């Protein structure tokens, strides 16, 4: 995995060129596609993009860049399981939902118009399928052999992060999906149930990591310890991050969705149901 960095805060502060290039390229493509290139094509008034959407998407690109750049990436690669887990949390809980909240549905519409990609996408984004596939991805990549292989082989490590982004996009699609042809869950209470059920398997994986004997991931047993975090504490913090931290994020989303829905329902109940029309006076009466 290379030579451990010895710079300030145990980092060499040298970002991976591919991470920087991919994040900036993605941001530039979004700006061009939703801006100048969109306005040049006929019917651009039917392909709107809001400032909020742009802010969401670009924030997702920034979060991706921060998560996979120094110092977090150096800590993850050479010292701390906790840092590696935090990277994955950012990709799944921050980058993926920001991308979905930011990208306009019309950008993805060609996928729904294609006879090959439409059935695949429509199937994968169904709530049950999306939850199962994304959960399987998360579980498989957290198996010790797969986790260690990713840390020892850079191409696998890149693939791991790509799969976690895919898992995040699938997991959040039933809540935030922007493409009407691949519909998200419309009922807020059902969204809450979906998020609660989805949180359980990953929580169990986090609980397993937390309560297991130190050394679940052999890669981290022989690395240098930094910031006073020993092997046992590192593993427990990483597991708690996935178990308790992830559950709290889902609970926060559930709370916001439910309270927003409840307040709208209450406001709707307070609206007048309609009044009896008053007949107009008859002229000459």
PDB file of C-alpha atoms in Angstrom:
ATOM      1  CA  UNK A   1       0.000   0.000   0.000  1.00  0.00           C
ATOM      2  CA  UNK A   2       3.044   2.268  -0.210  1.00  0.00           C
ATOM      3  CA  UNK A   3       5.061   4.185   2.342  1.00  0.00           C
ATOM      4  CA  UNK A   4       3.101   5.778   5.205  1.00  0.00           C
ATOM      5  CA  UNK A   5       3.079   9.576   4.932  1.00  0.00           C
ATOM      6  CA  UNK A   6       5.131  11.501   7.471  1.00  0.00           C
ATOM      7  CA  UNK A   7       3.902  15.048   6.910  1.00  0.00           C
ATOM      8  CA  UNK A   8       1.743  17.274   9.064  1.00  0.00           C
ATOM      9  CA  UNK A   9      -1.166  15.403  10.678  1.00  0.00           C
ATOM     10  CA  UNK A  10       0.198  12.118   9.293  1.00  0.00           C
ATOM     11  CA  UNK A  11      -0.562  13.092   5.701  1.00  0.00           C
ATOM     12  CA  UNK A  12       1.520  13.947   2.657  1.00  0.00           C
ATOM     13  CA  UNK A  13      -1.259  16.296   1.436  1.00  0.00           C
ATOM     14  CA  UNK A  14      -0.904  14.986  -2.102  1.00  0.00           C
ATOM     15  CA  UNK A  15      -4.349  14.214  -3.561  1.00  0.00           C
ATOM     16  CA  UNK A  16      -4.885  11.423  -6.040  1.00  0.00           C
ATOM     17  CA  UNK A  17      -4.958  12.971  -9.534  1.00  0.00           C
ATOM     18  CA  UNK A  18      -7.831  10.710 -10.640  1.00  0.00           C
ATOM     19  CA  UNK A  19      -9.975  11.786  -7.676  1.00  0.00           C
ATOM     20  CA  UNK A  20      -9.382  15.468  -8.391  1.00  0.00           C
ATOM     21  CA  UNK A  21      -9.884  15.017 -12.129  1.00  0.00           C
ATOM     22  CA  UNK A  22     -13.072  12.976 -11.792  1.00  0.00           C
ATOM     23  CA  UNK A  23     -14.692  15.345  -9.286  1.00  0.00           C
ATOM     24  CA  UNK A  24     -13.906  18.467 -11.320  1.00  0.00           C
ATOM     25  CA  UNK A  25     -14.847  16.764 -14.592  1.00  0.00           C
ATOM     26  CA  UNK A  26     -18.198  15.685 -13.150  1.00  0.00           C
ATOM     27  CA  UNK A  27     -18.898  19.213 -11.898  1.00  0.00           C
ATOM     28  CA  UNK A  28     -17.882  20.757 -15.232  1.00  0.00           C
ATOM     29  CA  UNK A  29     -20.039  18.337 -17.225  1.00  0.00           C
ATOM     30  CA  UNK A  30     -23.035  19.102 -15.034  1.00  0.00           C
ATOM     31  CA  UNK A  31     -22.613  22.856 -15.435  1.00  0.00           C
ATOM     32  CA  UNK A  32     -22.148  22.593 -19.198  1.00  0.00           C
ATOM     33  CA  UNK A  33     -24.949  20.099 -19.787  1.00  0.00           C
ATOM     34  CA  UNK A  34     -27.536  21.954 -17.710  1.00  0.00           C
ATOM     35  CA  UNK A  35     -26.294  25.399 -18.797  1.00  0.00           C
ATOM     36  CA  UNK A  36     -24.873  26.406 -22.201  1.00  0.00           C
ATOM     37  CA  UNK A  37     -25.378  23.065 -23.947  1.00  0.00           C
ATOM     38  CA  UNK A  38     -28.952  22.892 -22.690  1.00  0.00           C
ATOM     39  CA  UNK A  39     -29.810  26.428 -23.813  1.00  0.00           C
ATOM     40  CA  UNK A  40     -28.462  25.768 -27.327  1.00  0.00           C
ATOM     41  CA  UNK A  41     -30.913  22.945 -27.939  1.00  0.00           C
ATOM     42  CA  UNK A  42     -34.573  23.573 -28.840  1.00  0.00           C
ATOM     43  CA  UNK A  43     -37.098  23.316 -26.013  1.00  0.00           C
ATOM     44  CA  UNK A  44     -34.736  24.337 -23.236  1.00  0.00           C
ATOM     45  CA  UNK A  45     -37.688  25.895 -21.389  1.00  0.00           C
ATOM     46  CA  UNK A  46     -38.900  22.346 -20.818  1.00  0.00           C
ATOM     47  CA  UNK A  47     -35.572  21.347 -19.282  1.00  0.00           C
ATOM     48  CA  UNK A  48     -35.234  23.588 -16.229  1.00  0.00           C
ATOM     49  CA  UNK A  49     -32.539  23.421 -13.583  1.00  0.00           C
ATOM     50  CA  UNK A  50     -32.776  25.408 -10.361  1.00  0.00           C
ATOM     51  CA  UNK A  51     -30.001  27.077  -8.429  1.00  0.00           C
ATOM     52  CA  UNK A  52     -30.730  24.716  -5.558  1.00  0.00           C
ATOM     53  CA  UNK A  53     -30.246  21.669  -7.781  1.00  0.00           C
ATOM     54  CA  UNK A  54     -26.930  23.027  -9.007  1.00  0.00           C
ATOM     55  CA  UNK A  55     -25.827  23.716  -5.436  1.00  0.00           C
ATOM     56  CA  UNK A  56     -26.772  20.189  -4.370  1.00  0.00           C
ATOM     57  CA  UNK A  57     -24.904  18.508  -7.205  1.00  0.00           C
ATOM     58  CA  UNK A  58     -21.770  20.615  -6.880  1.00  0.00           C
ATOM     59  CA  UNK A  59     -21.824  20.039  -3.104  1.00  0.00           C
ATOM     60  CA  UNK A  60     -21.894  16.308  -3.826  1.00  0.00           C
ATOM     61  CA  UNK A  61     -18.811  16.681  -6.025  1.00  0.00           C
ATOM     62  CA  UNK A  62     -17.074  18.630  -3.257  1.00  0.00           C
ATOM     63  CA  UNK A  63     -17.995  16.020  -0.630  1.00  0.00           C
ATOM     64  CA  UNK A  64     -16.620  13.292  -2.907  1.00  0.00           C
ATOM     65  CA  UNK A  65     -13.372  15.232  -3.312  1.00  0.00           C
ATOM     66  CA  UNK A  66     -12.992  15.833   0.433  1.00  0.00           C
ATOM     67  CA  UNK A  67     -13.771  12.222   1.372  1.00  0.00           C
ATOM     68  CA  UNK A  68     -11.196  10.718  -0.991  1.00  0.00           C
ATOM     69  CA  UNK A  69      -8.434  13.297  -0.572  1.00  0.00           C
ATOM     70  CA  UNK A  70      -5.844  13.991   2.144  1.00  0.00           C
ATOM     71  CA  UNK A  71      -5.821  13.856   5.046  1.00  0.00           C
ATOM     72  CA  UNK A  72      -8.781  11.464   5.190  1.00  0.00           C
ATOM     73  CA  UNK A  73      -7.501   9.262   2.395  1.00  0.00           C
ATOM     74  CA  UNK A  74      -4.033   8.945   3.948  1.00  0.00           C
ATOM     75  CA  UNK A  75      -5.487   8.058   7.339  1.00  0.00           C
ATOM     76  CA  UNK A  76      -7.717   5.486   5.661  1.00  0.00           C
ATOM     77  CA  UNK A  77      -4.972   3.874   3.582  1.00  0.00           C
ATOM     78  CA  UNK A  78      -2.256   3.714   6.238  1.00  0.00           C
ATOM     79  CA  UNK A  79      -3.575   4.100   9.766  1.00  0.00           C
ATOM     80  CA  UNK A  80      -7.250   3.998  10.729  1.00  0.00           C
ATOM     81  CA  UNK A  81     -10.229   1.774   9.999  1.00  0.00           C
ATOM     82  CA  UNK A  82     -12.331   4.631  11.429  1.00  0.00           C
ATOM     83  CA  UNK A  83     -11.162   6.957   8.665  1.00  0.00           C
ATOM     84  CA  UNK A  84     -11.944   4.350   6.021  1.00  0.00           C
ATOM     85  CA  UNK A  85     -15.420   3.859   7.447  1.00  0.00           C
ATOM     86  CA  UNK A  86     -15.959   7.610   7.541  1.00  0.00           C
ATOM     87  CA  UNK A  87     -15.070   7.804   3.830  1.00  0.00           C
ATOM     88  CA  UNK A  88     -17.722   5.227   3.041  1.00  0.00           C
ATOM     89  CA  UNK A  89     -20.270   7.048   5.192  1.00  0.00           C
ATOM     90  CA  UNK A  90     -19.664  10.287   3.291  1.00  0.00           C
ATOM     91  CA  UNK A  91     -20.045   8.547  -0.068  1.00  0.00           C
ATOM     92  CA  UNK A  92     -23.282   6.778   0.908  1.00  0.00           C
ATOM     93  CA  UNK A  93     -24.928   9.357   3.178  1.00  0.00           C
ATOM     94  CA  UNK A  94     -23.743  12.640   1.643  1.00  0.00           C
ATOM     95  CA  UNK A  95     -22.516  12.261  -1.941  1.00  0.00           C
ATOM     96  CA  UNK A  96     -25.245   9.920  -3.218  1.00  0.00           C
ATOM     97  CA  UNK A  97     -28.277  11.853  -1.872  1.00  0.00           C
ATOM     98  CA  UNK A  98     -26.790  15.181  -2.988  1.00  0.00           C
ATOM     99  CA  UNK A  99     -26.341  13.813  -6.509  1.00  0.00           C
ATOM    100  CA  UNK A 100     -29.942  12.578  -6.611  1.00  0.00           C
ATOM    101  CA  UNK A 101     -31.311  15.828  -5.179  1.00  0.00           C
ATOM    102  CA  UNK A 102     -29.262  17.859  -7.632  1.00  0.00           C
ATOM    103  CA  UNK A 103     -29.606  16.145 -10.969  1.00  0.00           C
ATOM    104  CA  UNK A 104     -32.732  17.122 -12.955  1.00  0.00           C
ATOM    105  CA  UNK A 105     -34.893  14.274 -14.170  1.00  0.00           C
ATOM    106  CA  UNK A 106     -34.549  15.320 -17.806  1.00  0.00           C
ATOM    107  CA  UNK A 107     -30.801  14.684 -17.670  1.00  0.00           C
ATOM    108  CA  UNK A 108     -31.503  11.004 -16.978  1.00  0.00           C
ATOM    109  CA  UNK A 109     -34.500  10.732 -19.317  1.00  0.00           C
ATOM    110  CA  UNK A 110     -32.430   9.242 -22.195  1.00  0.00           C
ATOM    111  CA  UNK A 111     -31.820   6.207 -19.943  1.00  0.00           C
ATOM    112  CA  UNK A 112     -35.568   5.738 -19.637  1.00  0.00           C
ATOM    113  CA  UNK A 113     -36.028   6.158 -23.380  1.00  0.00           C
ATOM    114  CA  UNK A 114     -33.494   3.451 -24.214  1.00  0.00           C
ATOM    115  CA  UNK A 115     -34.963  -0.039 -24.583  1.00  0.00           C
ATOM    116  CA  UNK A 116     -31.910  -1.631 -22.948  1.00  0.00           C
ATOM    117  CA  UNK A 117     -31.256   0.655 -19.981  1.00  0.00           C
ATOM    118  CA  UNK A 118     -34.902   1.399 -19.146  1.00  0.00           C
ATOM    119  CA  UNK A 119     -35.930  -2.089 -17.948  1.00  0.00           C
ATOM    120  CA  UNK A 120     -32.670  -2.462 -16.006  1.00  0.00           C
ATOM    121  CA  UNK A 121     -32.979   0.905 -14.314  1.00  0.00           C
ATOM    122  CA  UNK A 122     -36.685   0.562 -13.629  1.00  0.00           C
ATOM    123  CA  UNK A 123     -36.094  -2.824 -11.991  1.00  0.00           C
ATOM    124  CA  UNK A 124     -33.065  -1.796  -9.933  1.00  0.00           C
ATOM    125  CA  UNK A 125     -34.783   1.319  -8.556  1.00  0.00           C
ATOM    126  CA  UNK A 126     -37.860  -0.482  -7.244  1.00  0.00           C
ATOM    127  CA  UNK A 127     -37.747  -0.136  -3.452  1.00  0.00           C
ATOM    128  CA  UNK A 128     -37.322  -3.807  -2.570  1.00  0.00           C
ATOM    129  CA  UNK A 129     -34.790  -4.486  -5.313  1.00  0.00           C
ATOM    130  CA  UNK A 130     -32.867  -1.270  -4.602  1.00  0.00           C
ATOM    131  CA  UNK A 131     -32.717  -2.072  -0.891  1.00  0.00           C
ATOM    132  CA  UNK A 132     -31.608  -5.671  -1.407  1.00  0.00           C
ATOM    133  CA  UNK A 133     -28.983  -4.941  -4.068  1.00  0.00           C
ATOM    134  CA  UNK A 134     -27.461  -1.999  -2.182  1.00  0.00           C
ATOM    135  CA  UNK A 135     -27.452  -3.959   1.091  1.00  0.00           C
ATOM    136  CA  UNK A 136     -25.709  -6.903  -0.562  1.00  0.00           C
ATOM    137  CA  UNK A 137     -23.064  -4.542  -1.977  1.00  0.00           C
ATOM    138  CA  UNK A 138     -22.411  -3.024   1.458  1.00  0.00           C
ATOM    139  CA  UNK A 139     -22.248  -6.389   3.217  1.00  0.00           C
ATOM    140  CA  UNK A 140     -19.995  -8.066   0.648  1.00  0.00           C
ATOM    141  CA  UNK A 141     -17.474  -5.223   0.660  1.00  0.00           C
ATOM    142  CA  UNK A 142     -17.358  -5.293   4.466  1.00  0.00           C
ATOM    143  CA  UNK A 143     -16.357  -8.954   4.555  1.00  0.00           C
ATOM    144  CA  UNK A 144     -12.764  -9.108   5.870  1.00  0.00           C
ATOM    145  CA  UNK A 145     -11.260 -10.694   2.760  1.00  0.00           C
ATOM    146  CA  UNK A 146     -12.872  -8.180   0.392  1.00  0.00           C
ATOM    147  CA  UNK A 147     -12.087  -5.221   2.657  1.00  0.00           C
ATOM    148  CA  UNK A 148      -8.438  -6.178   2.999  1.00  0.00           C
ATOM    149  CA  UNK A 149      -8.107  -6.945  -0.714  1.00  0.00           C
ATOM    150  CA  UNK A 150      -9.344  -3.450  -1.542  1.00  0.00           C
ATOM    151  CA  UNK A 151      -6.766  -1.901   0.792  1.00  0.00           C
ATOM    152  CA  UNK A 152      -3.947  -3.958  -0.697  1.00  0.00           C
ATOM    153  CA  UNK A 153      -4.831  -3.435  -4.363  1.00  0.00           C
ATOM    154  CA  UNK A 154      -5.559   0.053  -5.662  1.00  0.00           C
ATOM    155  CA  UNK A 155      -7.805  -1.002  -8.586  1.00  0.00           C
ATOM    156  CA  UNK A 156     -10.000  -2.938  -6.156  1.00  0.00           C
ATOM    157  CA  UNK A 157     -10.020   0.042  -3.819  1.00  0.00           C
ATOM    158  CA  UNK A 158     -11.293   2.267  -6.618  1.00  0.00           C
ATOM    159  CA  UNK A 159     -13.913  -0.361  -7.464  1.00  0.00           C
ATOM    160  CA  UNK A 160     -14.961  -0.537  -3.803  1.00  0.00           C
ATOM    161  CA  UNK A 161     -15.647   3.191  -3.650  1.00  0.00           C
ATOM    162  CA  UNK A 162     -17.511   3.012  -6.949  1.00  0.00           C
ATOM    163  CA  UNK A 163     -19.705   0.216  -5.639  1.00  0.00           C
ATOM    164  CA  UNK A 164     -20.427   2.150  -2.450  1.00  0.00           C
ATOM    165  CA  UNK A 165     -21.535   5.132  -4.544  1.00  0.00           C
ATOM    166  CA  UNK A 166     -23.777   2.805  -6.563  1.00  0.00           C
ATOM    167  CA  UNK A 167     -25.154   1.337  -3.332  1.00  0.00           C
ATOM    168  CA  UNK A 168     -25.888   4.832  -2.049  1.00  0.00           C
ATOM    169  CA  UNK A 169     -27.641   5.880  -5.252  1.00  0.00           C
ATOM    170  CA  UNK A 170     -29.813   2.756  -5.196  1.00  0.00           C
ATOM    171  CA  UNK A 171     -30.559   3.070  -1.490  1.00  0.00           C
ATOM    172  CA  UNK A 172     -31.700   6.687  -1.729  1.00  0.00           C
ATOM    173  CA  UNK A 173     -33.514   6.425  -5.067  1.00  0.00           C
ATOM    174  CA  UNK A 174     -36.882   5.377  -3.536  1.00  0.00           C
ATOM    175  CA  UNK A 175     -36.727   8.572  -1.447  1.00  0.00           C
ATOM    176  CA  UNK A 176     -35.036  11.077  -3.774  1.00  0.00           C
ATOM    177  CA  UNK A 177     -35.184   9.577  -7.277  1.00  0.00           C
ATOM    178  CA  UNK A 178     -35.563  12.413  -9.840  1.00  0.00           C
ATOM    179  CA  UNK A 179     -36.747  10.408 -12.851  1.00  0.00           C
ATOM    180  CA  UNK A 180     -40.556   9.979 -13.094  1.00  0.00           C
ATOM    181  CA  UNK A 181     -40.159   6.936 -15.358  1.00  0.00           C
ATOM    182  CA  UNK A 182     -38.393   5.185 -12.476  1.00  0.00           C
ATOM    183  CA  UNK A 183     -40.683   6.416  -9.722  1.00  0.00           C
ATOM    184  CA  UNK A 184     -39.764   6.944  -6.107  1.00  0.00           C
ATOM    185  CA  UNK A 185     -42.063   6.253  -3.175  1.00  0.00           C
ATOM    186  CA  UNK A 186     -44.733   8.945  -3.143  1.00  0.00           C
ATOM    187  CA  UNK A 187     -46.255   8.252   0.275  1.00  0.00           C
ATOM    188  CA  UNK A 188     -44.191   9.908   3.062  1.00  0.00           C
ATOM    189  CA  UNK A 189     -45.181   7.304   5.701  1.00  0.00           C
ATOM    190  CA  UNK A 190     -44.099   4.515   3.349  1.00  0.00           C
ATOM    191  CA  UNK A 191     -40.806   6.331   2.793  1.00  0.00           C
ATOM    192  CA  UNK A 192     -40.302   6.324   6.557  1.00  0.00           C
ATOM    193  CA  UNK A 193     -40.984   2.587   6.747  1.00  0.00           C
ATOM    194  CA  UNK A 194     -38.589   1.985   3.855  1.00  0.00           C
ATOM    195  CA  UNK A 195     -35.763   3.915   5.524  1.00  0.00           C
ATOM    196  CA  UNK A 196     -36.322   2.167   8.853  1.00  0.00           C
ATOM    197  CA  UNK A 197     -36.228  -1.301   7.314  1.00  0.00           C
ATOM    198  CA  UNK A 198     -33.263  -0.411   5.133  1.00  0.00           C
ATOM    199  CA  UNK A 199     -31.246   0.752   8.145  1.00  0.00           C
ATOM    200  CA  UNK A 200     -31.412  -2.614   9.913  1.00  0.00           C
ATOM    201  CA  UNK A 201     -28.952  -4.817   7.919  1.00  0.00           C
ATOM    202  CA  UNK A 202     -26.162  -2.219   7.832  1.00  0.00           C
ATOM    203  CA  UNK A 203     -26.749  -1.597  11.510  1.00  0.00           C
ATOM    204  CA  UNK A 204     -26.208  -5.283  12.190  1.00  0.00           C
ATOM    205  CA  UNK A 205     -22.926  -5.217  10.266  1.00  0.00           C
ATOM    206  CA  UNK A 206     -21.830  -2.223  12.314  1.00  0.00           C
ATOM    207  CA  UNK A 207     -22.823  -3.975  15.522  1.00  0.00           C
ATOM    208  CA  UNK A 208     -20.820  -7.050  14.497  1.00  0.00           C
ATOM    209  CA  UNK A 209     -17.717  -4.932  13.851  1.00  0.00           C
ATOM    210  CA  UNK A 210     -18.167  -3.097  17.158  1.00  0.00           C
ATOM    211  CA  UNK A 211     -18.556  -6.162  19.323  1.00  0.00           C
ATOM    212  CA  UNK A 212     -16.054  -8.449  17.610  1.00  0.00           C
ATOM    213  CA  UNK A 213     -12.583  -9.057  18.996  1.00  0.00           C
ATOM    214  CA  UNK A 214      -9.994  -6.576  17.685  1.00  0.00           C
ATOM    215  CA  UNK A 215      -8.506  -7.522  14.334  1.00  0.00           C
ATOM    216  CA  UNK A 216     -11.593  -8.223  12.225  1.00  0.00           C
ATOM    217  CA  UNK A 217      -9.702  -6.569   9.370  1.00  0.00           C
ATOM    218  CA  UNK A 218      -6.125  -7.944   9.468  1.00  0.00           C
ATOM    219  CA  UNK A 219      -4.816  -5.067   7.339  1.00  0.00           C
ATOM    220  CA  UNK A 220      -5.131  -2.703  10.291  1.00  0.00           C
ATOM    221  CA  UNK A 221      -3.529  -4.980  12.878  1.00  0.00           C
ATOM    222  CA  UNK A 222       0.048  -4.117  11.899  1.00  0.00           C
ATOM    223  CA  UNK A 223      -0.252  -0.469  10.917  1.00  0.00           C
ATOM    224  CA  UNK A 224       1.166   2.420  12.915  1.00  0.00           C
ATOM    225  CA  UNK A 225      -1.302   3.809  15.447  1.00  0.00           C
ATOM    226  CA  UNK A 226      -1.946   7.563  15.425  1.00  0.00           C
ATOM    227  CA  UNK A 227      -3.829  10.070  17.577  1.00  0.00           C
ATOM    228  CA  UNK A 228      -3.692   7.649  20.516  1.00  0.00           C
ATOM    229  CA  UNK A 229      -6.265   5.338  18.904  1.00  0.00           C
ATOM    230  CA  UNK A 230      -5.308   1.713  19.475  1.00  0.00           C
ATOM    231  CA  UNK A 231      -6.558  -1.264  17.447  1.00  0.00           C
ATOM    232  CA  UNK A 232      -9.519  -2.048  19.706  1.00  0.00           C
ATOM    233  CA  UNK A 233     -10.704   1.562  19.922  1.00  0.00           C
ATOM    234  CA  UNK A 234     -10.282   2.009  16.173  1.00  0.00           C
ATOM    235  CA  UNK A 235     -12.466  -0.982  15.392  1.00  0.00           C
ATOM    236  CA  UNK A 236     -15.092  -0.010  17.957  1.00  0.00           C
ATOM    237  CA  UNK A 237     -15.281   3.566  16.673  1.00  0.00           C
ATOM    238  CA  UNK A 238     -15.620   2.352  13.090  1.00  0.00           C
ATOM    239  CA  UNK A 239     -18.344  -0.108  14.030  1.00  0.00           C
ATOM    240  CA  UNK A 240     -20.234   2.464  16.098  1.00  0.00           C
ATOM    241  CA  UNK A 241     -20.011   4.918  13.223  1.00  0.00           C
ATOM    242  CA  UNK A 242     -21.732   2.420  10.951  1.00  0.00           C
ATOM    243  CA  UNK A 243     -24.139   1.101  13.591  1.00  0.00           C
ATOM    244  CA  UNK A 244     -25.186   4.099  15.677  1.00  0.00           C
ATOM    245  CA  UNK A 245     -24.131   6.889  13.310  1.00  0.00           C
ATOM    246  CA  UNK A 246     -25.876   5.393  10.306  1.00  0.00           C
ATOM    247  CA  UNK A 247     -29.015   4.633  12.318  1.00  0.00           C
ATOM    248  CA  UNK A 248     -29.128   8.208  13.606  1.00  0.00           C
ATOM    249  CA  UNK A 249     -28.891   9.591  10.076  1.00  0.00           C
ATOM    250  CA  UNK A 250     -31.781   7.411   8.931  1.00  0.00           C
ATOM    251  CA  UNK A 251     -33.769   8.364  12.046  1.00  0.00           C
ATOM    252  CA  UNK A 252     -33.187  12.047  11.299  1.00  0.00           C
ATOM    253  CA  UNK A 253     -34.453  11.592   7.748  1.00  0.00           C
ATOM    254  CA  UNK A 254     -37.482   9.670   9.015  1.00  0.00           C
ATOM    255  CA  UNK A 255     -38.237  12.415  11.525  1.00  0.00           C
ATOM    256  CA  UNK A 256     -37.982  15.211   8.943  1.00  0.00           C
ATOM    257  CA  UNK A 257     -40.108  13.331   6.388  1.00  0.00           C
ATOM    258  CA  UNK A 258     -42.764  12.426   8.949  1.00  0.00           C
ATOM    259  CA  UNK A 259     -42.997  15.881  10.559  1.00  0.00           C
ATOM    260  CA  UNK A 260     -43.136  17.578   7.149  1.00  0.00           C
ATOM    261  CA  UNK A 261     -45.919  15.243   6.062  1.00  0.00           C
ATOM    262  CA  UNK A 262     -47.812  15.659   9.357  1.00  0.00           C
ATOM    263  CA  UNK A 263     -47.634  19.457   9.177  1.00  0.00           C
ATOM    264  CA  UNK A 264     -48.932  19.439   5.601  1.00  0.00           C
ATOM    265  CA  UNK A 265     -51.781  17.140   6.548  1.00  0.00           C
ATOM    266  CA  UNK A 266     -52.672  19.376   9.472  1.00  0.00           C
ATOM    267  CA  UNK A 267     -52.582  22.463   7.260  1.00  0.00           C
ATOM    268  CA  UNK A 268     -54.813  20.729   4.716  1.00  0.00           C
ATOM    269  CA  UNK A 269     -57.322  19.818   7.442  1.00  0.00           C
ATOM    270  CA  UNK A 270     -57.494  23.462   8.528  1.00  0.00           C
ATOM    271  CA  UNK A 271     -58.335  24.706   5.059  1.00  0.00           C
ATOM    272  CA  UNK A 272     -62.032  25.546   4.544  1.00  0.00           C
ATOM    273  CA  UNK A 273     -63.870  22.758   2.791  1.00  0.00           C
ATOM    274  CA  UNK A 274     -65.813  25.288   0.684  1.00  0.00           C
ATOM    275  CA  UNK A 275     -68.713  27.584   1.355  1.00  0.00           C
ATOM    276  CA  UNK A 276     -72.265  27.613   0.032  1.00  0.00           C
ATOM    277  CA  UNK A 277     -72.403  29.994  -2.921  1.00  0.00           C
ATOM    278  CA  UNK A 278     -74.533  33.086  -2.405  1.00  0.00           C
ATOM    279  CA  UNK A 279     -77.000  33.613  -5.272  1.00  0.00           C
ATOM    280  CA  UNK A 280     -76.575  36.814  -7.202  1.00  0.00           C
ATOM    281  CA  UNK A 281     -79.318  39.411  -6.729  1.00  0.00           C
ATOM    282  CA  UNK A 282     -81.971  39.470  -9.403  1.00  0.00           C
ATOM    283  CA  UNK A 283     -81.992  42.704 -11.386  1.00  0.00           C
ATOM    284  CA  UNK A 284     -85.042  44.807 -10.913  1.00  0.00           C
ATOM    285  CA  UNK A 285     -86.064  43.016  -7.717  1.00  0.00           C
TER     286      UNK A 285
END
